[in-house]
XYZ file of C-alpha atoms in Angstrom:
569
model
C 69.867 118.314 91.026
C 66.026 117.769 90.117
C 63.455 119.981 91.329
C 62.075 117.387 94.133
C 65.672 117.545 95.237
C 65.954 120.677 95.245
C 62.877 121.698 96.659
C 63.807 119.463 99.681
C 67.372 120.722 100.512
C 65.328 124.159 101.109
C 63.301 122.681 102.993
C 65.398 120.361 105.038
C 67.796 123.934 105.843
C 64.547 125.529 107.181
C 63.979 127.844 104.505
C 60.811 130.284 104.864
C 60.640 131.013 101.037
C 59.562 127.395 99.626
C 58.174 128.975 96.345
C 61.149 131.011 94.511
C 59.917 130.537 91.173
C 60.584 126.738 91.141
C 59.062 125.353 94.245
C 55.340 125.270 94.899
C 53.702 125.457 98.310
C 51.913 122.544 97.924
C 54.948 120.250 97.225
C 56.675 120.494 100.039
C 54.359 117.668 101.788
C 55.426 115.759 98.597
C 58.336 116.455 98.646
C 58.918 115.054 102.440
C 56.864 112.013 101.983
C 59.067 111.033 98.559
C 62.292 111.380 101.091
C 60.980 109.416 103.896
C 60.293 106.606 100.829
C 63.747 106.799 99.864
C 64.700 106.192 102.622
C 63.261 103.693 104.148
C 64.198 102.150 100.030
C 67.757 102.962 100.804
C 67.515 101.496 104.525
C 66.168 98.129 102.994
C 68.675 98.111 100.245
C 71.264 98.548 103.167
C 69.896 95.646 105.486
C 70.052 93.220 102.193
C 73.092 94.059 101.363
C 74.593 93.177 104.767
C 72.461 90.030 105.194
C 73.926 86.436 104.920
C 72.734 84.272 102.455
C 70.659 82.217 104.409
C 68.908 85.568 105.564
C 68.695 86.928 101.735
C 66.656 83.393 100.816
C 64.107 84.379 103.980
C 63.665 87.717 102.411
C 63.252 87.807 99.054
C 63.086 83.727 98.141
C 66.431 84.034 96.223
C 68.777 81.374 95.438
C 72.445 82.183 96.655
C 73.920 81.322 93.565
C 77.071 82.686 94.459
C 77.610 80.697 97.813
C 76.876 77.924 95.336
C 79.087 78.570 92.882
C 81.916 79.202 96.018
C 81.453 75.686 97.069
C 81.410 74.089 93.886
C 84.771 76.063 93.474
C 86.316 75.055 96.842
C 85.696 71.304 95.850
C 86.859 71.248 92.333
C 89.761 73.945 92.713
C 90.778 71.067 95.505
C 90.592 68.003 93.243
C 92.548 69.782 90.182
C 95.311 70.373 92.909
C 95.406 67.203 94.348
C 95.716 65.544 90.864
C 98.406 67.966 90.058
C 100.067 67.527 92.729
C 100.390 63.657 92.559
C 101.684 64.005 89.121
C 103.878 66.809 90.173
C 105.232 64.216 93.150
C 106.725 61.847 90.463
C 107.923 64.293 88.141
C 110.116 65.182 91.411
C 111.002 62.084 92.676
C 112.262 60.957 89.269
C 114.356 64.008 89.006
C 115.622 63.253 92.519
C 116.518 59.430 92.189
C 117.910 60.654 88.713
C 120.427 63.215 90.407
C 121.206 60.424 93.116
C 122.150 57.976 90.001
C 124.075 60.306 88.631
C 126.156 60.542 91.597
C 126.549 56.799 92.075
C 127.437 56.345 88.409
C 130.115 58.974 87.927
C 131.738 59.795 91.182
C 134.274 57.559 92.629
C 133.872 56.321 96.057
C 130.822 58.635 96.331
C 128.948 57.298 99.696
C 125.363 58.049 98.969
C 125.506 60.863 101.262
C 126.789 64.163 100.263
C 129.291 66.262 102.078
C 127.726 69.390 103.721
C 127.243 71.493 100.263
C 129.108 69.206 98.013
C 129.339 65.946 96.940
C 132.775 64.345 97.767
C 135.745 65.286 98.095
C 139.893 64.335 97.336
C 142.612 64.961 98.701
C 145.815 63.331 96.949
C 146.933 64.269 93.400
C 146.302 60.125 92.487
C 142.344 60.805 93.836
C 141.918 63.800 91.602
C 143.242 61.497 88.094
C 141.342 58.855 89.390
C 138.071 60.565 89.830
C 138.749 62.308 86.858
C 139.278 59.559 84.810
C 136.582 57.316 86.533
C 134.444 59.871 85.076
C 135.342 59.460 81.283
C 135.142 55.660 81.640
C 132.065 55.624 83.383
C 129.742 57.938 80.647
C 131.676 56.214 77.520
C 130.230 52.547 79.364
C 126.754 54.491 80.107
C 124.343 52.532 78.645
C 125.779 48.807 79.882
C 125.742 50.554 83.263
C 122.605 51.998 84.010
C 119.622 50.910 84.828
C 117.316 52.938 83.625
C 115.869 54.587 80.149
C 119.047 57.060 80.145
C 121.215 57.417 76.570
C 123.548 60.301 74.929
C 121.767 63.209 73.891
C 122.096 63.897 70.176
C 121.339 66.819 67.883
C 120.356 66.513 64.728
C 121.327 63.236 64.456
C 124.874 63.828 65.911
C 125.476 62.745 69.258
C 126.352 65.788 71.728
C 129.872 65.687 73.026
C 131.305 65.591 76.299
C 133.334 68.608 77.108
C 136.030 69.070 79.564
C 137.442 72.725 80.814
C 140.430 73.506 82.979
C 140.990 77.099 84.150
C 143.935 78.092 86.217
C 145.622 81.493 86.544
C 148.107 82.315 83.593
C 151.349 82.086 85.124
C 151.843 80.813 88.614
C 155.454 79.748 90.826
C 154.530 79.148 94.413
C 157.634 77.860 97.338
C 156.164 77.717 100.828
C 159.059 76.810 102.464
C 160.692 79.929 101.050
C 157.541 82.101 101.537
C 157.932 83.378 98.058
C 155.007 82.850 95.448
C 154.469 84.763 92.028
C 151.569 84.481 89.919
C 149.475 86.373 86.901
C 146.318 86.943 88.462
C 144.817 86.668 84.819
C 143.381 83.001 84.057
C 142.573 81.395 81.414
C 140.265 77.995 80.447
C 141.253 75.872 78.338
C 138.700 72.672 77.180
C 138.513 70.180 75.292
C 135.649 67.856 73.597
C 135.067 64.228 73.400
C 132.614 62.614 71.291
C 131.069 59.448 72.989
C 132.077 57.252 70.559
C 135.171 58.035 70.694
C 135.623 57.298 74.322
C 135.632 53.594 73.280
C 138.886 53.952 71.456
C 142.155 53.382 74.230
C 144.144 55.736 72.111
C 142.499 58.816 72.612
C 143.963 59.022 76.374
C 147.464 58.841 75.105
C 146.207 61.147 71.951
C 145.447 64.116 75.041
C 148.362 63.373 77.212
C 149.271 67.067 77.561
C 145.753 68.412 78.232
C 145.679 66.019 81.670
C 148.659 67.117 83.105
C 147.488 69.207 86.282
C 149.039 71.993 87.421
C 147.734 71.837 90.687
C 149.383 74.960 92.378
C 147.731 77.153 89.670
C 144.625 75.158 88.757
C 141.312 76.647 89.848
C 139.003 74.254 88.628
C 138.160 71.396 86.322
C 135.144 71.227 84.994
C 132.892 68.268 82.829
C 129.851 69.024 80.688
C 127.928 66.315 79.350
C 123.879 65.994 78.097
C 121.849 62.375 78.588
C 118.500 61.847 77.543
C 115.989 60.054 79.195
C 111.868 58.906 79.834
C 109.883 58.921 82.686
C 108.028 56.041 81.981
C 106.413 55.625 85.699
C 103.498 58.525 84.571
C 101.911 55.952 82.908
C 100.843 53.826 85.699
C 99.071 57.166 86.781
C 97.395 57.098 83.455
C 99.902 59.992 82.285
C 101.751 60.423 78.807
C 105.677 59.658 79.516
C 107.981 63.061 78.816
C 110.892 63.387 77.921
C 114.101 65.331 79.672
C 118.018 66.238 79.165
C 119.630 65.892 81.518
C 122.987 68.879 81.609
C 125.397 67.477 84.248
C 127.974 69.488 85.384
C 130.866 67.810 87.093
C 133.057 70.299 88.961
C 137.076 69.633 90.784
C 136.780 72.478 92.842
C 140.240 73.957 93.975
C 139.323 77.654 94.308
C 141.135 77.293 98.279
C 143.965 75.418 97.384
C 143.615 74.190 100.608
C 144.544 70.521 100.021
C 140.702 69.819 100.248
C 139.726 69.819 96.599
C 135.970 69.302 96.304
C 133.860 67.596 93.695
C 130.223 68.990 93.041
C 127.912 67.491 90.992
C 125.374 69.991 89.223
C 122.293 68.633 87.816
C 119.568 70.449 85.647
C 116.594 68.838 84.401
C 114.632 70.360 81.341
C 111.296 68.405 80.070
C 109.779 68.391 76.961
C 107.455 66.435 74.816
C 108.669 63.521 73.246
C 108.597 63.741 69.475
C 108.364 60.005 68.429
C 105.679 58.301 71.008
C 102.941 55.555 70.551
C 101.041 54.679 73.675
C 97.822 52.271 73.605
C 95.256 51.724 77.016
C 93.737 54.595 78.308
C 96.435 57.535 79.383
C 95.739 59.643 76.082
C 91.965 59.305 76.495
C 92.445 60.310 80.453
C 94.063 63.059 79.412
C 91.417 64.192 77.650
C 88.914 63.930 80.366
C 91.595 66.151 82.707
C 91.501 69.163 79.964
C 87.632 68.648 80.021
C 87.748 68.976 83.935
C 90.197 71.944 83.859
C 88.578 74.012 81.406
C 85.453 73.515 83.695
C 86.699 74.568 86.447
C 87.867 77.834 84.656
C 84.303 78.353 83.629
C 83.503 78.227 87.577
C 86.357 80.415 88.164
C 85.046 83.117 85.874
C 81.783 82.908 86.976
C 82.764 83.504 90.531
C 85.265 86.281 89.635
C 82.394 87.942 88.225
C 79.761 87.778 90.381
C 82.137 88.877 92.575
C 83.270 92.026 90.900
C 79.400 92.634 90.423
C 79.052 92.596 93.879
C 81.706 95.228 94.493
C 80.020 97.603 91.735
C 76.878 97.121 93.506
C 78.401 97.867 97.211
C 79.964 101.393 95.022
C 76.553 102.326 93.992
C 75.063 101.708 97.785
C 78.213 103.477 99.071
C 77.287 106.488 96.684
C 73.605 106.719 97.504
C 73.961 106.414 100.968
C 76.756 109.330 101.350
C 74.525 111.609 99.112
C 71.419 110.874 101.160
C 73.846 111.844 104.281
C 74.948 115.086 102.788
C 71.732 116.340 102.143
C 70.157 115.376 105.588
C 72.430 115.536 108.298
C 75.185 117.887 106.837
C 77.866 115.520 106.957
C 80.340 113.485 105.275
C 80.445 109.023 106.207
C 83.006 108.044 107.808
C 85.706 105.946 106.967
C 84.899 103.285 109.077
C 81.507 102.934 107.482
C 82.957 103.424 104.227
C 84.877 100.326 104.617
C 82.242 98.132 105.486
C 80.806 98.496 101.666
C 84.349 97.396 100.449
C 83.825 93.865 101.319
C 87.649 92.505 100.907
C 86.642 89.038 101.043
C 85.250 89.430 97.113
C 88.697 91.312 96.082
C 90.572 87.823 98.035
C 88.157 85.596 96.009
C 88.655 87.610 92.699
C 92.547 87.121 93.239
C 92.207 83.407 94.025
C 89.796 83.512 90.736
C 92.512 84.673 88.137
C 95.171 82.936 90.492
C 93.377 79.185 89.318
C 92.468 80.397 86.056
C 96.013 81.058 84.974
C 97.329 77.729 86.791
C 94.286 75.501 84.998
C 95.250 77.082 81.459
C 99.458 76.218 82.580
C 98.376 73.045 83.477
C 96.337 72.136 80.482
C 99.256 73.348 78.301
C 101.457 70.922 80.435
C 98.958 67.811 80.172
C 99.152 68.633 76.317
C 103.057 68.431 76.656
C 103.404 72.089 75.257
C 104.498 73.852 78.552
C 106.900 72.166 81.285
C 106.512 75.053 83.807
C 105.519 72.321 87.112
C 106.967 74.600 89.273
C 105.256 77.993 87.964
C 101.863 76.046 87.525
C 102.181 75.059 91.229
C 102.800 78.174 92.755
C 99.123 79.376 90.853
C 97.232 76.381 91.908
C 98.793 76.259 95.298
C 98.352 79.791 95.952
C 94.990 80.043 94.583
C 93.818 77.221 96.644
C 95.365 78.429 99.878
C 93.090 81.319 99.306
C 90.051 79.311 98.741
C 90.205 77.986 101.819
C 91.222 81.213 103.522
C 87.649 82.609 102.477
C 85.789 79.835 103.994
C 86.479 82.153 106.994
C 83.825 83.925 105.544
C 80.762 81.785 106.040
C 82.100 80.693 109.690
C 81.602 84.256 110.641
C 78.052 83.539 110.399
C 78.101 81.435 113.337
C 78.334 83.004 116.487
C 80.917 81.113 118.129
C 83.050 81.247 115.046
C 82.608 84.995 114.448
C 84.278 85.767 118.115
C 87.593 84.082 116.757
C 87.491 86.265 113.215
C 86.471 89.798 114.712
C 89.397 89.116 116.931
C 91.892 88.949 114.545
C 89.852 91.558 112.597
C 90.943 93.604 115.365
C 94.343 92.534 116.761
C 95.699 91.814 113.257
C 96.664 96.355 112.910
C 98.243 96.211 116.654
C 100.302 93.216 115.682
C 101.531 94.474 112.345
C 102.704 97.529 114.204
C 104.183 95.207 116.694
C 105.860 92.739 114.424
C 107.448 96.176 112.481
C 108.631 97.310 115.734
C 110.168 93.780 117.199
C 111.230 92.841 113.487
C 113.780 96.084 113.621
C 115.733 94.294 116.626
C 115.429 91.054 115.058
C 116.912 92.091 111.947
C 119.959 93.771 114.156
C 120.273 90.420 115.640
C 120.435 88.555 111.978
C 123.368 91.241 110.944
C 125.434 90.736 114.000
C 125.037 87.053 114.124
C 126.038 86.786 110.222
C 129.401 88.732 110.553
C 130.570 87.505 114.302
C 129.631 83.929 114.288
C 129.417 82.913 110.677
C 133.224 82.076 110.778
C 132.745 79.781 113.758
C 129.136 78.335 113.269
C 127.503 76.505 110.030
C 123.951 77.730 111.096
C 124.948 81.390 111.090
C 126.702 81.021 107.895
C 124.631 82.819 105.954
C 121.620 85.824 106.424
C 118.716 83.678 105.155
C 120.273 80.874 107.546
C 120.967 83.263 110.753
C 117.073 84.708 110.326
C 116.085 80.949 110.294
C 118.113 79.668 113.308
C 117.212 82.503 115.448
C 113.368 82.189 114.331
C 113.305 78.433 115.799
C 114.971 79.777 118.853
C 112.217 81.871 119.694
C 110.206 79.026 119.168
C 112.316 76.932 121.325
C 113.740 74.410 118.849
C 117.207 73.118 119.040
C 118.592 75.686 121.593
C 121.364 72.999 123.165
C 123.111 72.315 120.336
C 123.556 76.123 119.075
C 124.924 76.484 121.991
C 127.114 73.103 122.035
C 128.084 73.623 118.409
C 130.106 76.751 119.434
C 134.016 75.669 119.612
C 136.684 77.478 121.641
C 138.825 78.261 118.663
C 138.266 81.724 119.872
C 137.503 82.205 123.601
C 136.478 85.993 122.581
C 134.121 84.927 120.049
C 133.100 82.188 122.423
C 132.339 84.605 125.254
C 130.235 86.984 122.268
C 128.028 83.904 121.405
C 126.930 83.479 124.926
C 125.967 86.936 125.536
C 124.661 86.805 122.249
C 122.296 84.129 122.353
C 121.160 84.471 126.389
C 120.270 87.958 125.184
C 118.569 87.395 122.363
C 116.068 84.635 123.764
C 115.853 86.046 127.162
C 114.430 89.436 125.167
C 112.387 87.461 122.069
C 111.075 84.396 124.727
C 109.960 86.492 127.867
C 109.285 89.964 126.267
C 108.519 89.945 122.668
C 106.696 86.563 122.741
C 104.699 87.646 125.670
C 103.500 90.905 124.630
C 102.770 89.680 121.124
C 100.382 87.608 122.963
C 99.158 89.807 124.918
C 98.032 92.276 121.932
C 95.442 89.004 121.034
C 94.656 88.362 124.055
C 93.542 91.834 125.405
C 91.797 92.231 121.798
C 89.662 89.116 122.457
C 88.863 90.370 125.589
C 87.523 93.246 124.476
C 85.430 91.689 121.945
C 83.981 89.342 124.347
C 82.889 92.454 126.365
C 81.438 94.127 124.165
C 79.439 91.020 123.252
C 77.865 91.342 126.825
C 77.549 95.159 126.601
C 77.049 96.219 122.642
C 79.352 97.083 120.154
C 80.021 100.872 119.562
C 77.413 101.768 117.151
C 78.931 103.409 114.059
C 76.614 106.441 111.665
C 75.344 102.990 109.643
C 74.098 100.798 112.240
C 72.144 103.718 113.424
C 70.613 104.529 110.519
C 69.593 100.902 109.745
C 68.219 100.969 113.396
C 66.249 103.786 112.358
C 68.107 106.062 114.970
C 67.920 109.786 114.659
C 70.935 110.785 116.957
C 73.796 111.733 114.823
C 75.562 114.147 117.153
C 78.307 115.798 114.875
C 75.191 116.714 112.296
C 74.618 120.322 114.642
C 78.093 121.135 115.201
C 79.645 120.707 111.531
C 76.363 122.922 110.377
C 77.890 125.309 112.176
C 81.473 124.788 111.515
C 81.054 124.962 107.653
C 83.466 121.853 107.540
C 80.822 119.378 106.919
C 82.331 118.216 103.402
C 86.140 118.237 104.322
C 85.996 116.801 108.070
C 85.168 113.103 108.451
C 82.254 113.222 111.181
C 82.209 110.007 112.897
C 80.607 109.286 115.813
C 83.190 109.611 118.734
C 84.397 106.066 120.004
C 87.550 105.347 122.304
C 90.813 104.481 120.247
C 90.820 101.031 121.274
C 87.549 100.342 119.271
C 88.489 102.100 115.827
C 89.274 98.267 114.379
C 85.655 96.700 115.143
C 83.574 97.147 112.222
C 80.168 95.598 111.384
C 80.761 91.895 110.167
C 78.640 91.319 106.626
């Protein structure tokens, strides 16, 4: 502590001995008039801070640089999505109609539809060596039967063969009529690999004989493996080098129920990567360019935001500091947390996120324009998410208007009631998810599974397709019938007319309140006094006398109901 300092704690505590070796008599007027400057410095450093930009260019004639930079981010964070995004589009639709070609091209009798979870299914011993066979036939004619840039995957020069595994438990004798079965639980696979070229030979059927011969009361499964190749060429009507994928199909005879139902799934994994041979002329290579021009600008934006951002925050902790010293040595007492929060501005820590959030997706998606990376999905998660935030902080500026700024301090102030709500309600809901999973997953398909029972009973609060979840219930058992009823009348006569209701009445009551104390005044908290230039602090006498003044949090005394309205910067 310097002397001025300390010369004016003694003589802010009333001390009669002003001298003391180290304080003159004739500073103490000094002294006083170099507090009252700092604080009416510290007072005007307060009210700029918690201006609006507009207000900051009245005051001091100073560019807002960082709303400008904000908006130039909002529209160019925007644009690299939206280009992204169309290019992500056909990277999914070709991988879609791919999958759907796939289907057409190697499953027999497939529909164009699939089955619930699967693709097709069999039921005759014929069916299963037909569809089996149609298989083989169908990739050895591949490339006189599609239509598109598809071919056999090769490495290093050697075509990649097709391989096909059988498991089925080890030893296995099953008589129903006799109700006697006996059988190794061990399995074992056995596979075996054709080379495409060799598909076009008749003898190799007769040459594996043995291997086809199904046993079909041990058989689990049959599986075929095969790689393809193949370009998406459409990218370069967007201006877009072509990649290139393999393609790892999985055909799977699935007879894990031996139920006389066997079921066929086709599994289908795309990988991209860039193609190594390629000569393109027109302009995709040189738009390419200008896209990795335009994304490395727009993390030059980014960075600049992020840190005038985070130099905003170090600012608001230097404020924060001066202005709980200055309270500690004139009024005895600590800030309080509500004022304390108003320096933490968490709209810079949600633009800082959304900051490094596009920077990482804009260096993912130049890596994937270069064809080094083929993380689409990863790079839209950043860009996506970063965006959504973006946008989210526009809230920001609307708060400035008055009408806006009614909506956004009520869900400043509703938003702690209705997480402790949502906690509360989500406890029953969760019971309801559990019991609906294990009673009426047997019976129903939409309560099949937990992530499916949370969603069905989600758009039953919301009032979505309540008929047929109650239609889709068959009598197979009229106890679990009965259940479902009490089940369901419960759970949307408690979530609709209770829940629902109260849930919006938390908002509503909030945005009462906020429109009251529009008409009346806002509680005023320690800060909004002292930038009034009020000299009431009430708590200032009684924690003098306490000796608490450092470890109590003195705020000024406001009804529970209030503690979430805080001053709006």
């Amino acid at each position: 502590m310097d002397l001025n300092m300390e010369c004016f704690v003694r003589y802010n505590e009333g001390s009669d001995t002003v001298r003391n070796g180290t304080c003159p008599v004739s500073s103490s007027a000094t002294v006083a008039q170099d507090i009252m400057d700092e604080e009416e410095i510290l007072r005007d450093d307060l009210k700029y801070y918690f201006m609006n930009p507009c207000e900051k260019y009245r005051a001091r004639r100073q560019l807002p640089w960082k709303l400008g930079v904000q908006i130039l981010k909002i529209i160019m964070v925007t644009t690299q999505l939206v280009l992204f995004g169309l290019n992500n589009q056909l990277v999914v639709s070709y991988k879609e109609e791919n999958s759907m070609a796939f289907k057409n091209l190697f499953l027999k009798g497939y529909s164009g539809a699939d089955e619930d979870d699967y693709s097709m299914a069999v039921y005759s011993q014929q069916d299963v060596y037909d569809s089996l066979f149609y298989v083989l036939d169908q990739y050895a004619q591949l490339k006189n039967l599609s239509v598109g840039p598809v071919s056999y995957a090769a490495d290093d020069t050697k075509l990649v063969p097709l391989v096909i595994c059988k498991e089925h438990y080890r030893r296995a004798s099953v008589e129903p009529s006799d109700e006697f079965y006996d059988i190794d639980a061990q399995t074992e696979t056995v596979c075996l690999k054709l080379d495409p070229t060799t598909l076009d030979d008749s003898n190799w059927r007769r040459d594996n004989q043995s291997f086809f011969v199904l046993d079909f009361y041990r058989l689990i499964d049959v599986k075929i493996t095969f790689q393809l190749k193949g370009i998406n060429l459409q990218t370069v009507r967007s201006r877009e080098l072509p990649d290139c994928y393999t393609f790892f199909v999985t055909i799977t005879f699935d007879n894990k129920c031996h139920s006389g139902k066997m079921k066929i799934f086709l599994d289908f994994d795309a990988v991209s990567s860039a193609c190594k041979n390629w000569k393109i002329s027109g302009t995709a290579q040189k738009n390419t360019h200008y896209l990795l021009i335009f994304d490395g600008f727009v993390i030059v934006v980014c960075l600049t935001s992020a840190v005038l951002c985070t130099r905003s925050i170090v600012l608001a902790v230097k404020l924060l500091q001066r202005f709980s010293r200055f309270f500690q040595i004139n009024y005895k007492r600590k800030v309080c947390e509500a004022d304390q929060t108003e320096f933490l501005n968490g709209w810079y820590i949600l633009v800082i996120i959304s900051d490094i959030l596009a920077i990482v997706g804009s260096i993912l998606k130049m890596e994937i324009q270069a064809k080094s990376l083929t993380s689409y999905d990863v790079c839209s998660i950043f860009l996506g998410t970063s965006t959504l935030l973006v946008w989210v902080g526009v809230i920001r500026y609307l708060g400035y208007f008055q009408k806006y700024n009614v909506l956004i301090l009520t869900m400043k102030a509703a938003f702690p009631k209705v997480l402790r709500f949502c906690c509360c309600a989500g406890m029953i809901y969760l019971g309801y998810t559990f019991c609906g999973w294990i009673v009426l997953g047997p019976y129903h398909e939409k309560f099949e599974g937990l992530s499916r029972v949370a969603e069905c009973l989600f758009s039953l609060v919301n009032g979505d397709d309540m008929f047929p979840t109650f239609a889709q219930f068959q009598e197979k058992s009229s106890l679990v019938w009965l259940f479902s009823r009490v089940y369901l009348y419960s759970f949307i006569s408690l979530f609709i007319y209770m829940v629902l209701s109260l849930f919006i009445a938390l908002i509503t009551d909030s945005y009462e309140t906020i429109k009251n104390y529009q008409k009346t005044g806002f509680p005023m908290t320690d800060l909004q006094k002292f930038l009034k230039e009020h000299k009431d602090f009430p708590c200032s006498e009684d924690s003098r006398e306490t000796g608490t003044d450092y470890l109590v949090l003195c705020c000024c005394r406001r009804p529970p109901t209030d503690d979430d309205i805080l001053l709006i910067s």
